[in-house]
Amino acid sequence: MSLLDVQVPAVLLRIDRNPFHHGTLGAVRSLGRAGVEVHVVADSAGSPVRASRFVHRLHPPPRPGASPGDIAATLLRVAARVARPAVLIPLDDASAIAAGRLREELAPAYLLPQQPGALPERVADKAELAGLCAAAGVPHPVTLVPDSAEDAAASAWRLGLPLVAKWSRPWLVPAGSGLRSTVLVRSAREARELFLRSAEAGSTLLLQTFLPPGPDRDWFCHGYADRTGAVRAGGPGRKHLAWPRGAGLTAVGQWTPNPQITALAERLTRDLGYRGIFDLDFRRCGSTGRYHLLDFNPRPGAQFRLFTDSAGLDVVRALHLDLTHRPLPAGRPLAGRRFVVENYAPLTALRPAPAGRELAWHAADDPAPGRAMWTLWSRRAACRLAGPVTGRLRPRSSPAPAAVPDTAPCLVPTACGPGGTEITDVPDITDITDDFREDEKASSC
């Protein structure tokens, strides 16, 4: 008998266009294995996720940059097809922010945590996060918000070089712009030039003190704050390998007890009155030893399955149990357990893991997504290798290069209206890099 209420479906929502988002597959498997009917509202054409036997139905998502009204209309159309109340699980920041804003409009078709509707947006906004950390007494890198290009250059000198530049609302950065959510700035001139692109980025530029990476310095903490505010499931983890190295997503992570990080996470969520799933990124300062919060993601982190305890509880299952008013089992943490993303750490994936390990893509009970991932990943690699030769300097409107045959297209999903999705060839390497930027974002410089 399942711990979860299998009469209540789950709807997974993702607005970004990253077909290699392994967190989506993790959520599909976590709920599907428990017998829950799983609906995926995401651009999954050309994604290994669609091959999972645990997906009940795929639904076309809102387009990137869709208005709250368009997102609500999409979700209500899905609700009409599901035909009974469902737990809604946003899987990217834009989705989490929209769900928070639309909570009243989506009820009773969807079950969502009860909290102030603007809170997901406040914690995801990196400018607001600095103030929230200061109020809660949670260490955060020194952050300046320049008000002019000249001020950006002067702030760079005040903070010291190199420094970190972030867009306060990275979910607004348009695809195709070449802008990254987070970059390392090595000169005052670079800071000035970035500020001049603020209108293009759609949000405020922040400049932060750079905390250098190093052994045992990059950490994360996942959890679920239940209806009472108690943090359940999840735990602290150490990032052994990131992609890109030293500044990106977790390619190899390990469940590692850390009372300091646990206390910081509980303090911040308690002071904010936060409810729901969270994913926090920390970096330890090499000189002071203090853990600084870098990011607060109001949704599951892609590696959330790392924190699956002895009772089989993870943050996604905790959310479903809590919103359906079922008890959460009391499992014990499985310290030492590892999570490996095979396409970013293939050699690590082949090594034995005595304390236990979960792979992002391969699973014995659901092998098709793993096979599909390697097929699509190989095509993607071929496209990238061909790009510099076949057309990096070509206009974006130019036709697809002859070097990329129709029989092996670069697979990038695009919405084709309410009726479904299609796969199109991508004419140059810039498009590929931008459309896949979410799986390589530098969230922890």
mmCIF file of N, CA, C and O in Angstrom, residues 331-384:
data_model
loop_
_atom_site.group_PDB
_atom_site.id
_atom_site.type_symbol
_atom_site.label_atom_id
_atom_site.label_comp_id
_atom_site.label_asym_id
_atom_site.label_seq_id
_atom_site.Cartn_x
_atom_site.Cartn_y
_atom_site.Cartn_z
ATOM 1 N N GLY A 331 11.750 8.656 8.706
ATOM 2 C CA GLY A 331 12.896 7.864 8.275
ATOM 3 C C GLY A 331 14.179 8.437 8.838
ATOM 4 O O GLY A 331 14.197 9.529 9.411
ATOM 5 N N ARG A 332 15.255 7.711 8.677
ATOM 6 C CA ARG A 332 16.560 8.216 9.135
ATOM 7 C C ARG A 332 17.361 8.700 7.926
ATOM 8 O O ARG A 332 17.266 8.143 6.822
ATOM 9 N N PRO A 333 18.167 9.743 8.104
ATOM 10 C CA PRO A 333 19.003 10.234 7.012
ATOM 11 C C PRO A 333 20.005 9.177 6.569
ATOM 12 O O PRO A 333 20.530 8.431 7.400
ATOM 13 N N LEU A 334 20.267 9.104 5.294
ATOM 14 C CA LEU A 334 21.234 8.154 4.745
ATOM 15 C C LEU A 334 22.512 8.913 4.398
ATOM 16 O O LEU A 334 22.825 9.175 3.230
ATOM 17 N N ALA A 335 23.220 9.322 5.442
ATOM 18 C CA ALA A 335 24.449 10.097 5.259
ATOM 19 C C ALA A 335 25.438 9.323 4.413
ATOM 20 O O ALA A 335 25.588 8.103 4.556
ATOM 21 N N GLY A 336 26.096 10.026 3.519
ATOM 22 C CA GLY A 336 27.070 9.411 2.621
ATOM 23 C C GLY A 336 26.508 9.056 1.268
ATOM 24 O O GLY A 336 27.262 8.789 0.325
ATOM 25 N N ARG A 337 25.180 9.034 1.154
ATOM 26 C CA ARG A 337 24.554 8.710 -0.128
ATOM 27 C C ARG A 337 24.964 9.745 -1.178
ATOM 28 O O ARG A 337 25.123 10.930 -0.865
ATOM 29 N N ARG A 338 25.100 9.299 -2.428
ATOM 30 C CA ARG A 338 25.554 10.195 -3.494
ATOM 31 C C ARG A 338 24.519 10.290 -4.609
ATOM 32 O O ARG A 338 23.721 9.380 -4.815
ATOM 33 N N PHE A 339 24.613 11.396 -5.333
ATOM 34 C CA PHE A 339 23.798 11.619 -6.523
ATOM 35 C C PHE A 339 24.745 12.036 -7.632
ATOM 36 O O PHE A 339 25.574 12.947 -7.458
ATOM 37 N N VAL A 340 24.631 11.374 -8.788
ATOM 38 C CA VAL A 340 25.556 11.615 -9.896
ATOM 39 C C VAL A 340 24.757 11.870 -11.168
ATOM 40 O O VAL A 340 23.847 11.100 -11.511
ATOM 41 N N VAL A 341 25.104 12.933 -11.874
ATOM 42 C CA VAL A 341 24.507 13.245 -13.167
ATOM 43 C C VAL A 341 25.452 12.704 -14.235
ATOM 44 O O VAL A 341 26.527 13.258 -14.476
ATOM 45 N N GLU A 342 25.049 11.596 -14.879
ATOM 46 C CA GLU A 342 25.965 10.843 -15.721
ATOM 47 C C GLU A 342 26.543 11.641 -16.883
ATOM 48 O O GLU A 342 27.709 11.449 -17.252
ATOM 49 N N ASN A 343 25.754 12.522 -17.506
ATOM 50 C CA ASN A 343 26.268 13.237 -18.675
ATOM 51 C C ASN A 343 27.295 14.293 -18.295
ATOM 52 O O ASN A 343 28.047 14.759 -19.148
ATOM 53 N N TYR A 344 27.344 14.697 -17.021
ATOM 54 C CA TYR A 344 28.361 15.649 -16.566
ATOM 55 C C TYR A 344 29.499 14.965 -15.812
ATOM 56 O O TYR A 344 30.569 15.551 -15.664
ATOM 57 N N ALA A 345 29.267 13.773 -15.296
ATOM 58 C CA ALA A 345 30.292 13.061 -14.520
ATOM 59 C C ALA A 345 30.281 11.578 -14.875
ATOM 60 O O ALA A 345 29.999 10.731 -14.021
ATOM 61 N N PRO A 346 30.564 11.231 -16.128
ATOM 62 C CA PRO A 346 30.442 9.825 -16.560
ATOM 63 C C PRO A 346 31.387 8.881 -15.832
ATOM 64 O O PRO A 346 31.019 7.749 -15.531
ATOM 65 N N LEU A 347 32.607 9.333 -15.533
ATOM 66 C CA LEU A 347 33.553 8.450 -14.854
ATOM 67 C C LEU A 347 33.109 8.165 -13.428
ATOM 68 O O LEU A 347 33.215 7.035 -12.943
ATOM 69 N N THR A 348 32.603 9.177 -12.736
ATOM 70 C CA THR A 348 32.106 8.975 -11.377
ATOM 71 C C THR A 348 30.937 8.005 -11.369
ATOM 72 O O THR A 348 30.786 7.198 -10.447
ATOM 73 N N ALA A 349 30.110 8.085 -12.390
ATOM 74 C CA ALA A 349 28.945 7.201 -12.463
ATOM 75 C C ALA A 349 29.353 5.733 -12.571
ATOM 76 O O ALA A 349 28.586 4.840 -12.181
ATOM 77 N N LEU A 350 30.553 5.475 -13.069
ATOM 78 C CA LEU A 350 31.008 4.099 -13.235
ATOM 79 C C LEU A 350 31.671 3.541 -11.974
ATOM 80 O O LEU A 350 31.852 2.332 -11.851
ATOM 81 N N ARG A 351 32.052 4.416 -11.044
ATOM 82 C CA ARG A 351 32.749 3.950 -9.841
ATOM 83 C C ARG A 351 31.752 3.426 -8.811
ATOM 84 O O ARG A 351 30.618 3.892 -8.726
ATOM 85 N N PRO A 352 32.182 2.474 -7.974
ATOM 86 C CA PRO A 352 31.291 1.977 -6.917
ATOM 87 C C PRO A 352 31.043 3.051 -5.858
ATOM 88 O O PRO A 352 31.882 3.918 -5.640
ATOM 89 N N ALA A 353 29.879 2.989 -5.221
ATOM 90 C CA ALA A 353 29.509 3.935 -4.167
ATOM 91 C C ALA A 353 29.025 3.132 -2.960
ATOM 92 O O ALA A 353 27.855 2.765 -2.887
ATOM 93 N N PRO A 354 29.916 2.824 -2.025
ATOM 94 C CA PRO A 354 29.567 1.941 -0.905
ATOM 95 C C PRO A 354 28.380 2.420 -0.071
ATOM 96 O O PRO A 354 27.618 1.599 0.438
ATOM 97 N N ALA A 355 28.209 3.728 0.079
ATOM 98 C CA ALA A 355 27.130 4.241 0.921
ATOM 99 C C ALA A 355 25.821 4.430 0.156
ATOM 100 O O ALA A 355 24.853 4.926 0.705
ATOM 101 N N GLY A 356 25.803 4.036 -1.106
ATOM 102 C CA GLY A 356 24.579 4.180 -1.901
ATOM 103 C C GLY A 356 24.674 5.348 -2.856
ATOM 104 O O GLY A 356 25.387 6.322 -2.614
ATOM 105 N N ARG A 357 23.950 5.235 -3.976
ATOM 106 C CA ARG A 357 24.030 6.267 -5.006
ATOM 107 C C ARG A 357 22.780 6.203 -5.867
ATOM 108 O O ARG A 357 22.190 5.145 -6.075
ATOM 109 N N GLU A 358 22.380 7.366 -6.358
ATOM 110 C CA GLU A 358 21.312 7.432 -7.350
ATOM 111 C C GLU A 358 21.842 8.172 -8.558
ATOM 112 O O GLU A 358 22.500 9.217 -8.427
ATOM 113 N N LEU A 359 21.568 7.624 -9.732
ATOM 114 C CA LEU A 359 21.937 8.295 -10.976
ATOM 115 C C LEU A 359 20.772 9.139 -11.465
ATOM 116 O O LEU A 359 19.602 8.798 -11.260
ATOM 117 N N ALA A 360 21.109 10.258 -12.096
ATOM 118 C CA ALA A 360 20.070 11.182 -12.539
ATOM 119 C C ALA A 360 19.192 10.581 -13.628
ATOM 120 O O ALA A 360 17.981 10.808 -13.665
ATOM 121 N N TRP A 361 19.786 9.798 -14.529
ATOM 122 C CA TRP A 361 19.057 9.345 -15.713
ATOM 123 C C TRP A 361 18.790 7.845 -15.740
ATOM 124 O O TRP A 361 17.708 7.414 -16.118
ATOM 125 N N HIS A 362 19.756 7.038 -15.367
ATOM 126 C CA HIS A 362 19.578 5.591 -15.462
ATOM 127 C C HIS A 362 18.857 5.063 -14.230
ATOM 128 O O HIS A 362 19.165 5.430 -13.097
ATOM 129 N N ALA A 363 17.908 4.183 -14.448
ATOM 130 C CA ALA A 363 17.219 3.473 -13.369
ATOM 131 C C ALA A 363 16.792 2.115 -13.897
ATOM 132 O O ALA A 363 16.264 2.018 -15.004
ATOM 133 N N ALA A 364 17.022 1.078 -13.108
ATOM 134 C CA ALA A 364 16.702 -0.275 -13.564
ATOM 135 C C ALA A 364 15.223 -0.455 -13.851
ATOM 136 O O ALA A 364 14.846 -1.217 -14.755
ATOM 137 N N ASP A 365 14.363 0.241 -13.080
ATOM 138 C CA ASP A 365 12.921 0.089 -13.286
ATOM 139 C C ASP A 365 12.356 1.066 -14.309
ATOM 140 O O ASP A 365 11.158 1.075 -14.569
ATOM 141 N N ASP A 366 13.227 1.898 -14.898
ATOM 142 C CA ASP A 366 12.777 2.901 -15.876
ATOM 143 C C ASP A 366 13.945 3.214 -16.806
ATOM 144 O O ASP A 366 14.473 4.325 -16.808
ATOM 145 N N PRO A 367 14.389 2.240 -17.614
ATOM 146 C CA PRO A 367 15.631 2.401 -18.375
ATOM 147 C C PRO A 367 15.541 3.311 -19.592
ATOM 148 O O PRO A 367 16.562 3.832 -20.049
ATOM 149 N N ALA A 368 14.359 3.537 -20.135
ATOM 150 C CA ALA A 368 14.252 4.261 -21.404
ATOM 151 C C ALA A 368 14.805 5.685 -21.349
ATOM 152 O O ALA A 368 15.480 6.118 -22.289
ATOM 153 N N PRO A 369 14.542 6.473 -20.289
ATOM 154 C CA PRO A 369 15.106 7.826 -20.275
ATOM 155 C C PRO A 369 16.632 7.852 -20.321
ATOM 156 O O PRO A 369 17.217 8.742 -20.946
ATOM 157 N N GLY A 370 17.283 6.893 -19.664
ATOM 158 C CA GLY A 370 18.741 6.857 -19.708
ATOM 159 C C GLY A 370 19.264 6.611 -21.107
ATOM 160 O O GLY A 370 20.209 7.265 -21.564
ATOM 161 N N ARG A 371 18.634 5.671 -21.812
ATOM 162 C CA ARG A 371 19.057 5.410 -23.196
ATOM 163 C C ARG A 371 18.796 6.633 -24.077
ATOM 164 O O ARG A 371 19.633 7.009 -24.905
ATOM 165 N N ALA A 372 17.631 7.253 -23.889
ATOM 166 C CA ALA A 372 17.288 8.426 -24.697
ATOM 167 C C ALA A 372 18.237 9.583 -24.423
ATOM 168 O O ALA A 372 18.615 10.320 -25.334
ATOM 169 N N MET A 373 18.634 9.744 -23.146
ATOM 170 C CA MET A 373 19.539 10.838 -22.804
ATOM 171 C C MET A 373 20.842 10.725 -23.568
ATOM 172 O O MET A 373 21.321 11.707 -24.150
ATOM 173 N N TRP A 374 21.445 9.523 -23.611
ATOM 174 C CA TRP A 374 22.728 9.395 -24.286
ATOM 175 C C TRP A 374 22.593 9.614 -25.795
ATOM 176 O O TRP A 374 23.485 10.216 -26.425
ATOM 177 N N THR A 375 21.507 9.197 -26.385
ATOM 178 C CA THR A 375 21.289 9.440 -27.810
ATOM 179 C C THR A 375 21.192 10.943 -28.092
ATOM 180 O O THR A 375 21.865 11.483 -28.987
ATOM 181 N N LEU A 376 20.367 11.626 -27.312
ATOM 182 C CA LEU A 376 20.172 13.062 -27.521
ATOM 183 C C LEU A 376 21.413 13.855 -27.152
ATOM 184 O O LEU A 376 21.756 14.837 -27.823
ATOM 185 N N TRP A 377 22.089 13.423 -26.095
ATOM 186 C CA TRP A 377 23.301 14.140 -25.664
ATOM 187 C C TRP A 377 24.392 14.044 -26.717
ATOM 188 O O TRP A 377 25.117 15.012 -26.966
ATOM 189 N N SER A 378 24.506 12.885 -27.360
ATOM 190 C CA SER A 378 25.502 12.726 -28.415
ATOM 191 C C SER A 378 25.199 13.642 -29.596
ATOM 192 O O SER A 378 26.098 14.251 -30.188
ATOM 193 N N ARG A 379 23.913 13.746 -29.942
ATOM 194 C CA ARG A 379 23.540 14.654 -31.033
ATOM 195 C C ARG A 379 23.835 16.098 -30.657
ATOM 196 O O ARG A 379 24.298 16.891 -31.483
ATOM 197 N N ARG A 380 23.568 16.429 -29.402
ATOM 198 C CA ARG A 380 23.835 17.800 -28.954
ATOM 199 C C ARG A 380 25.320 18.106 -29.051
ATOM 200 O O ARG A 380 25.726 19.182 -29.500
ATOM 201 N N ALA A 381 26.160 17.157 -28.606
ATOM 202 C CA ALA A 381 27.600 17.348 -28.679
ATOM 203 C C ALA A 381 28.047 17.531 -30.126
ATOM 204 O O ALA A 381 28.901 18.375 -30.433
ATOM 205 N N ALA A 382 27.468 16.752 -31.045
ATOM 206 C CA ALA A 382 27.820 16.885 -32.455
ATOM 207 C C ALA A 382 27.453 18.257 -32.981
ATOM 208 O O ALA A 382 28.193 18.871 -33.756
ATOM 209 N N CYS A 383 26.295 18.752 -32.575
ATOM 210 C CA CYS A 383 25.875 20.090 -33.004
ATOM 211 C C CYS A 383 26.832 21.156 -32.505
ATOM 212 O O CYS A 383 27.188 22.085 -33.226
ATOM 213 N N ARG A 384 27.270 21.025 -31.262
ATOM 214 C CA ARG A 384 28.178 22.025 -30.704
ATOM 215 C C ARG A 384 29.534 21.978 -31.397
ATOM 216 O O ARG A 384 30.151 23.020 -31.644
#
